[in-house]
PDB file of C-alpha atoms in Angstrom:
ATOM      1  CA  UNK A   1     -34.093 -37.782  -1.830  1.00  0.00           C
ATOM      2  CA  UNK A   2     -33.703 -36.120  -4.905  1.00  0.00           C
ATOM      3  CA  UNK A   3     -36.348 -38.115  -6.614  1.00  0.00           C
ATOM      4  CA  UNK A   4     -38.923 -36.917  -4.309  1.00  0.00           C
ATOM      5  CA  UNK A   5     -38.429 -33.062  -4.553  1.00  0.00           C
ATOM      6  CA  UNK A   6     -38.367 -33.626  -8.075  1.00  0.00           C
ATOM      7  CA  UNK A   7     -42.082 -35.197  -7.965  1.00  0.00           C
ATOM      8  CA  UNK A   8     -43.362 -32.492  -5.935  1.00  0.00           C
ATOM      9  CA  UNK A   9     -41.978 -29.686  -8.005  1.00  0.00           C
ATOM     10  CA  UNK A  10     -43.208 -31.700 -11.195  1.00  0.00           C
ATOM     11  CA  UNK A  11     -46.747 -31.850  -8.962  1.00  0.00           C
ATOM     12  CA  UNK A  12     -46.470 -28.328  -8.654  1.00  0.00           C
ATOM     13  CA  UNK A  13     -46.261 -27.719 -11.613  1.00  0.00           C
ATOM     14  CA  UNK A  14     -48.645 -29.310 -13.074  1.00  0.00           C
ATOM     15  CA  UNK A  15     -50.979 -27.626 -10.694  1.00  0.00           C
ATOM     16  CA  UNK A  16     -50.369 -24.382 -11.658  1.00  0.00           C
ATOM     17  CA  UNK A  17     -50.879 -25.442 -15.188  1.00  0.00           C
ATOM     18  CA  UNK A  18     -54.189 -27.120 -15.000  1.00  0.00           C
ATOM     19  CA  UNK A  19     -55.750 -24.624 -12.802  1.00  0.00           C
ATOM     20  CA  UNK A  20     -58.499 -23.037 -14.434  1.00  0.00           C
ATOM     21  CA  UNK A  21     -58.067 -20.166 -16.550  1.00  0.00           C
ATOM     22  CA  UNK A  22     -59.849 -16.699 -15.761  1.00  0.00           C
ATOM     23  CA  UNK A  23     -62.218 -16.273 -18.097  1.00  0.00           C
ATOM     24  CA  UNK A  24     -62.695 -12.655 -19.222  1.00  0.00           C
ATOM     25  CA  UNK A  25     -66.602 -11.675 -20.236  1.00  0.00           C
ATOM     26  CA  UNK A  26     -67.686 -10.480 -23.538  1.00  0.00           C
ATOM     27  CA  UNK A  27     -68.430  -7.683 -22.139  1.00  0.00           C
ATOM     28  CA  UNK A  28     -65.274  -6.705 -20.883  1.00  0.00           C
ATOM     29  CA  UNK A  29     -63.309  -8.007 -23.857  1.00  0.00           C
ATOM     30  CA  UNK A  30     -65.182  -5.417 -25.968  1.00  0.00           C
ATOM     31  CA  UNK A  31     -64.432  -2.658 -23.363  1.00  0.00           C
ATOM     32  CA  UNK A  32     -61.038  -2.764 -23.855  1.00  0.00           C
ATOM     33  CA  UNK A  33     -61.012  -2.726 -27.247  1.00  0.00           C
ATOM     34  CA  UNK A  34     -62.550   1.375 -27.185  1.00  0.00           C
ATOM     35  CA  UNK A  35     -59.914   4.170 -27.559  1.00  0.00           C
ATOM     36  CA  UNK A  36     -62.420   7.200 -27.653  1.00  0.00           C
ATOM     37  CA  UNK A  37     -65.209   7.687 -25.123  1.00  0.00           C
ATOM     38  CA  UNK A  38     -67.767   9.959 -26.075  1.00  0.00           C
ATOM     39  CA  UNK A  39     -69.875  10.344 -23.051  1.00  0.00           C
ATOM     40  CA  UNK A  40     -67.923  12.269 -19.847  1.00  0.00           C
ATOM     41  CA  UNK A  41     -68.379  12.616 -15.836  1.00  0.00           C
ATOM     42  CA  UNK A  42     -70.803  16.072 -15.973  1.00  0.00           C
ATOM     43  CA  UNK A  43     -72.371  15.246 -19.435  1.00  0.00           C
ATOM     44  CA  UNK A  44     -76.405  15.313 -19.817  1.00  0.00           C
ATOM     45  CA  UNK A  45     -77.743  11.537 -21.258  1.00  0.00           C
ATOM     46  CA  UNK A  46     -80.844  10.608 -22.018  1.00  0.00           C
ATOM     47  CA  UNK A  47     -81.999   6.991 -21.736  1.00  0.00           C
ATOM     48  CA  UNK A  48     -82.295   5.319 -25.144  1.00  0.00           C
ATOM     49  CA  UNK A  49     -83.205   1.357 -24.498  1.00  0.00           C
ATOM     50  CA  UNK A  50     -86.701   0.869 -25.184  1.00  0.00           C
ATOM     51  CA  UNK A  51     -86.826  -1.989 -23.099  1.00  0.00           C
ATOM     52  CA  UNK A  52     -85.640  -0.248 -19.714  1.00  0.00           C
ATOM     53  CA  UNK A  53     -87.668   0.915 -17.281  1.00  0.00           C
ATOM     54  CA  UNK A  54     -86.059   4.309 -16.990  1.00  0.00           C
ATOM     55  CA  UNK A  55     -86.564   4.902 -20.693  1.00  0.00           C
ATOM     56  CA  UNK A  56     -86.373   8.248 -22.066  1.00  0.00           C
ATOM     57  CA  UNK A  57     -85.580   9.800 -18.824  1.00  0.00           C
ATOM     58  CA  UNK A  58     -82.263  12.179 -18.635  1.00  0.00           C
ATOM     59  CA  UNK A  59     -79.912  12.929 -16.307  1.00  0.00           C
ATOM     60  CA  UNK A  60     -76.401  13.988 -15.488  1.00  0.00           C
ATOM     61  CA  UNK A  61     -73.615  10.942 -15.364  1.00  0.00           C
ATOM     62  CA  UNK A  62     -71.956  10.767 -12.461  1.00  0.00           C
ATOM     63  CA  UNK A  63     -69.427   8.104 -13.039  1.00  0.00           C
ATOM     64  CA  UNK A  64     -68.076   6.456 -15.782  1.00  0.00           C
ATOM     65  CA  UNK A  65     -66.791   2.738 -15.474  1.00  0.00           C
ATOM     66  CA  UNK A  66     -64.324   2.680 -18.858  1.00  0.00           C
ATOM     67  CA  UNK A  67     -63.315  -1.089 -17.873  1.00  0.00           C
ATOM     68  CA  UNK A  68     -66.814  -2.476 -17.746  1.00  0.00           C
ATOM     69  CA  UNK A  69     -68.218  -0.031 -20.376  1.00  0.00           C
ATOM     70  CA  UNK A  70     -70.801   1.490 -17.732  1.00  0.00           C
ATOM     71  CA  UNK A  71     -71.929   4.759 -16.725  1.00  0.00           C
ATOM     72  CA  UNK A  72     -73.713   5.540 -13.726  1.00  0.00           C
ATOM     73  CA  UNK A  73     -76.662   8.728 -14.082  1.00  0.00           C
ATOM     74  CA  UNK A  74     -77.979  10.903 -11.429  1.00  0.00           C
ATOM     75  CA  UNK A  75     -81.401   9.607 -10.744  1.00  0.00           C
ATOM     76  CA  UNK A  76     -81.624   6.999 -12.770  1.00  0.00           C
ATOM     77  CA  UNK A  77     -81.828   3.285 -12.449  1.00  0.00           C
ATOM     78  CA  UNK A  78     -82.365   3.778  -8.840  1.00  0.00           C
ATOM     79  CA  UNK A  79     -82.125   0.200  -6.415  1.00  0.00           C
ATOM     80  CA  UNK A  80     -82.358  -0.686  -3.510  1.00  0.00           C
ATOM     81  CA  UNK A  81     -79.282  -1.092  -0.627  1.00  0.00           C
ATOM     82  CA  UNK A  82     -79.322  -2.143   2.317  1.00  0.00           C
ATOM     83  CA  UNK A  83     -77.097  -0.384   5.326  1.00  0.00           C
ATOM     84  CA  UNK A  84     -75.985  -2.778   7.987  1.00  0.00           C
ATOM     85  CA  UNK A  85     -76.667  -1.289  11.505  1.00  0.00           C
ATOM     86  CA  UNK A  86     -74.657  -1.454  13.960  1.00  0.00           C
ATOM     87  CA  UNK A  87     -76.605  -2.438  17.850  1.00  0.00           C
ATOM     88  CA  UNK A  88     -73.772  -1.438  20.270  1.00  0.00           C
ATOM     89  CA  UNK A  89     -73.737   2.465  18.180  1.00  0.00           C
ATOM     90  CA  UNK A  90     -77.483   2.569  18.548  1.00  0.00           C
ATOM     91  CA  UNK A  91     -77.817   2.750  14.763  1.00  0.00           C
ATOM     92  CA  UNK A  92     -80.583   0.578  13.552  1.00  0.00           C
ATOM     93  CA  UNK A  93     -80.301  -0.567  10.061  1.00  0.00           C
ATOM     94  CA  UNK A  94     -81.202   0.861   6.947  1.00  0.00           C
ATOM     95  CA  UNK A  95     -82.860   0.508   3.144  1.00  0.00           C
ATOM     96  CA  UNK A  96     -81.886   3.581   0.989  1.00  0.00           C
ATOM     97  CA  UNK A  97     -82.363   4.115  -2.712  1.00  0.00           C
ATOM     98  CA  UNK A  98     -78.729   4.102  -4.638  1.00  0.00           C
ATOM     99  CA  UNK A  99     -78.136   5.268  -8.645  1.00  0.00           C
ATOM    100  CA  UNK A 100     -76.945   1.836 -10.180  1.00  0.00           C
ATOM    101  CA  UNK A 101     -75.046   1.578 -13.190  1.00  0.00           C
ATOM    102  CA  UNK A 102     -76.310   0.947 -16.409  1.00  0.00           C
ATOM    103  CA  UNK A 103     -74.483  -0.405 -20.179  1.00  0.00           C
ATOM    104  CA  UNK A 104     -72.717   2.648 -21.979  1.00  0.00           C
ATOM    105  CA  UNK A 105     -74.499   1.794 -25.075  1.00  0.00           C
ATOM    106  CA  UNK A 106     -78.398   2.252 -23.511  1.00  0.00           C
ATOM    107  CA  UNK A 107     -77.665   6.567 -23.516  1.00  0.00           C
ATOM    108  CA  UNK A 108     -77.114   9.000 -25.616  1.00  0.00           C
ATOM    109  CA  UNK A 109     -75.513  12.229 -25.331  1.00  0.00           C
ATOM    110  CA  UNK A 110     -78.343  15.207 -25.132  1.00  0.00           C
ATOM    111  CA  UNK A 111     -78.029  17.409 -27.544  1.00  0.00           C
ATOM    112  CA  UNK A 112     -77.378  21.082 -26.075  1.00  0.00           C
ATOM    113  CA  UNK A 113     -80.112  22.810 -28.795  1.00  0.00           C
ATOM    114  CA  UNK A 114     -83.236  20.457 -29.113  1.00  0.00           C
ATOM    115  CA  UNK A 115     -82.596  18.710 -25.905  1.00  0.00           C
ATOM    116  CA  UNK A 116     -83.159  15.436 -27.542  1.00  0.00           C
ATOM    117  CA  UNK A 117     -80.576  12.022 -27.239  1.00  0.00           C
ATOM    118  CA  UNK A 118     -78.108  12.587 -30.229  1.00  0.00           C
ATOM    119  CA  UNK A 119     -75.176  10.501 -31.476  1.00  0.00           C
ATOM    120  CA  UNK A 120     -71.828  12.698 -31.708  1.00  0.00           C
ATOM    121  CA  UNK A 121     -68.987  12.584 -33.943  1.00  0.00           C
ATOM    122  CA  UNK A 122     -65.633  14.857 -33.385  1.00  0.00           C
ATOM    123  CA  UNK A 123     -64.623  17.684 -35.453  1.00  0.00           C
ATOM    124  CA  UNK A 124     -61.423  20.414 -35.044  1.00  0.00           C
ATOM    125  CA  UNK A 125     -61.527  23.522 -34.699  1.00  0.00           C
ATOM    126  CA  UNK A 126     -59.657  26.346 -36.458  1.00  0.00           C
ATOM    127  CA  UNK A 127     -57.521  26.786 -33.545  1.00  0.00           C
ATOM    128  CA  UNK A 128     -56.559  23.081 -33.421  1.00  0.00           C
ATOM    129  CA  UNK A 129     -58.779  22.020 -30.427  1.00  0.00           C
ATOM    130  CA  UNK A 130     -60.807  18.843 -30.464  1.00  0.00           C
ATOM    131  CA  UNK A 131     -64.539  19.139 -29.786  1.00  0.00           C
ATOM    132  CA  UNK A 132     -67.662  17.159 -29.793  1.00  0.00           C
ATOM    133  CA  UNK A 133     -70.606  18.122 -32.258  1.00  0.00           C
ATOM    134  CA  UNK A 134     -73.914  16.715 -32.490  1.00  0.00           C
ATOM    135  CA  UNK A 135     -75.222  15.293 -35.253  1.00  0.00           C
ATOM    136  CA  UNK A 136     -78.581  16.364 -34.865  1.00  0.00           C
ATOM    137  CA  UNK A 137     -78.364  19.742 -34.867  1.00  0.00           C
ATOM    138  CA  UNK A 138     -74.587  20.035 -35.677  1.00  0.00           C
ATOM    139  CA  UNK A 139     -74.227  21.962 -32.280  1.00  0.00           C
ATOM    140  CA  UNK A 140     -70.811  22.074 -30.235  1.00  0.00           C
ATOM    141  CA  UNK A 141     -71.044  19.620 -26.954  1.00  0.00           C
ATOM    142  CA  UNK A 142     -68.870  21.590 -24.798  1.00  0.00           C
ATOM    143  CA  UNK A 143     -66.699  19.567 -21.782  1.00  0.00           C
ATOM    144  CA  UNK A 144     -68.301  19.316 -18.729  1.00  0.00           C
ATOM    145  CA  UNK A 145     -67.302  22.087 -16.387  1.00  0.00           C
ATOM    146  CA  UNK A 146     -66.854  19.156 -13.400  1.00  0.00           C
ATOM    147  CA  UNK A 147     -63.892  17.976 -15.326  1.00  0.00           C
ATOM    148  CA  UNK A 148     -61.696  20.400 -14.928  1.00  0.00           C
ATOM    149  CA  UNK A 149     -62.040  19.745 -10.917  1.00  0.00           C
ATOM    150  CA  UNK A 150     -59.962  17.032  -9.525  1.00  0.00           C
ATOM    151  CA  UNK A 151     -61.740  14.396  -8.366  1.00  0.00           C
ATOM    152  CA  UNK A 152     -59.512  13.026  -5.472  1.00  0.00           C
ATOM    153  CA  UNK A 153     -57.905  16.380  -4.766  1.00  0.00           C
ATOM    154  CA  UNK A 154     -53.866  16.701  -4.912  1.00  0.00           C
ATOM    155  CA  UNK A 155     -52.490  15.875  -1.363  1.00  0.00           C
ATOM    156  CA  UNK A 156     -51.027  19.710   0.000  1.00  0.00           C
ATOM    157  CA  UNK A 157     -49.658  18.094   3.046  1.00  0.00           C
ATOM    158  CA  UNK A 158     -45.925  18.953   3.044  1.00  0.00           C
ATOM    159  CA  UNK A 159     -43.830  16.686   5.239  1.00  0.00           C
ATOM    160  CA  UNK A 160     -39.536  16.740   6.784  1.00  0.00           C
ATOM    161  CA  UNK A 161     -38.989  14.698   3.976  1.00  0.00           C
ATOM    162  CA  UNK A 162     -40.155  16.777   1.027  1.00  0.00           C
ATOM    163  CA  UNK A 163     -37.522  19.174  -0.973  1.00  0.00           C
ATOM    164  CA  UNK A 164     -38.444  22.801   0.027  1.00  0.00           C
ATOM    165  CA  UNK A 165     -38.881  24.724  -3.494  1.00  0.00           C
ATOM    166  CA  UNK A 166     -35.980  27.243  -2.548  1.00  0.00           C
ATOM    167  CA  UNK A 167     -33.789  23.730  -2.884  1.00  0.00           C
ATOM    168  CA  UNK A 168     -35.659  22.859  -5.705  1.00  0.00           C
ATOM    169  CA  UNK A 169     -35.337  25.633  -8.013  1.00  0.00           C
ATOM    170  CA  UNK A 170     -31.415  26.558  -7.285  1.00  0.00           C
ATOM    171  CA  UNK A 171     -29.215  26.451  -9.990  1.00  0.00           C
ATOM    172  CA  UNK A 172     -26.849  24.030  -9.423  1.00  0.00           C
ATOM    173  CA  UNK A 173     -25.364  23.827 -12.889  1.00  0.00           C
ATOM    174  CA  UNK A 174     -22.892  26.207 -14.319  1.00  0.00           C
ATOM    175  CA  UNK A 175     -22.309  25.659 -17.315  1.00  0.00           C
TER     176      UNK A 175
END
């Protein structure tokens, strides 16, 4: 008997060995390798890409994708999608016109003064604060106001099982 479960766990072994490995795309494998980000949720791009059909057309990114390197702009690189309808609601189905997302390296950053796509490079400040400057015009990029606003808002919902900040904030210490 024991010969037998010691087939089957050599089996499944051997399984789990030669299964096939995920393979991770070029793509991706360059994604990961960024540390700084340049282009924000709220900032105003420009398309650079000759080859695109939305060339040279600007608009404010909505979404950016920091695993696939992708950033998806308000009115740009519009496609089609389909909504399923549903026959028993009475709701027929749909086509409606959806932003898609497009490479991170196919914008540019618009610089703030001449309103033209400009690369950016990071300075400090007196004060110690980071910021963005153009290197076009040499202009500050300020942070998009839309940052500081949460984008999946803090839950406020306060359940019997949460600690009540007068319990919270006692001294319990004495030392």
């Amino acid at each position: 008997m024991s010969g037998v479960s010691s087939i089957t766990g050599r089996m499944r072994l051997m399984k789990i060995l030669m299964a096939p490995k995920k393979k991770i795309k070029p793509q991706q494998r360059e994604a990961e390798k960024k540390t700084r980000w340049n282009i924000l949720r709220g900032d105003l791009v420009q398309v650079i890409r000759r080859g695109h059909d939305e060339f040279g057309k600007q608009g404010t990114v909505l979404n950016v994708n920091r695993k696939a390197d992708r950033v998806t702009i308000q009115g740009v690189n519009l496609g089609k999608m389909f909504l399923k309808g549903d026959p028993q609601q009475g709701i027929k189905g749909s086509t409606i016109m959806k932003e898609r997302s497009m490479h991170y390296s196919n914008v540019n950053l618009v610089d703030p003064v001449t309103g033209l796509p400009t690369r950016v490079y990071r300075k400090y400040l007196e004060d110690g604060g980071k910021v963005r400057v153009s290197k076009r015009s040499g202009a500050i990029i300020p942070r998009p106001e839309i940052l500081s606003v949460r984008k999946r808002p803090v839950s406020q919902h306060v359940g019997d099982k949460d600690t009540a900040d007068s319990d919270a904030w006692e001294v319990t210490y004495q030392g």
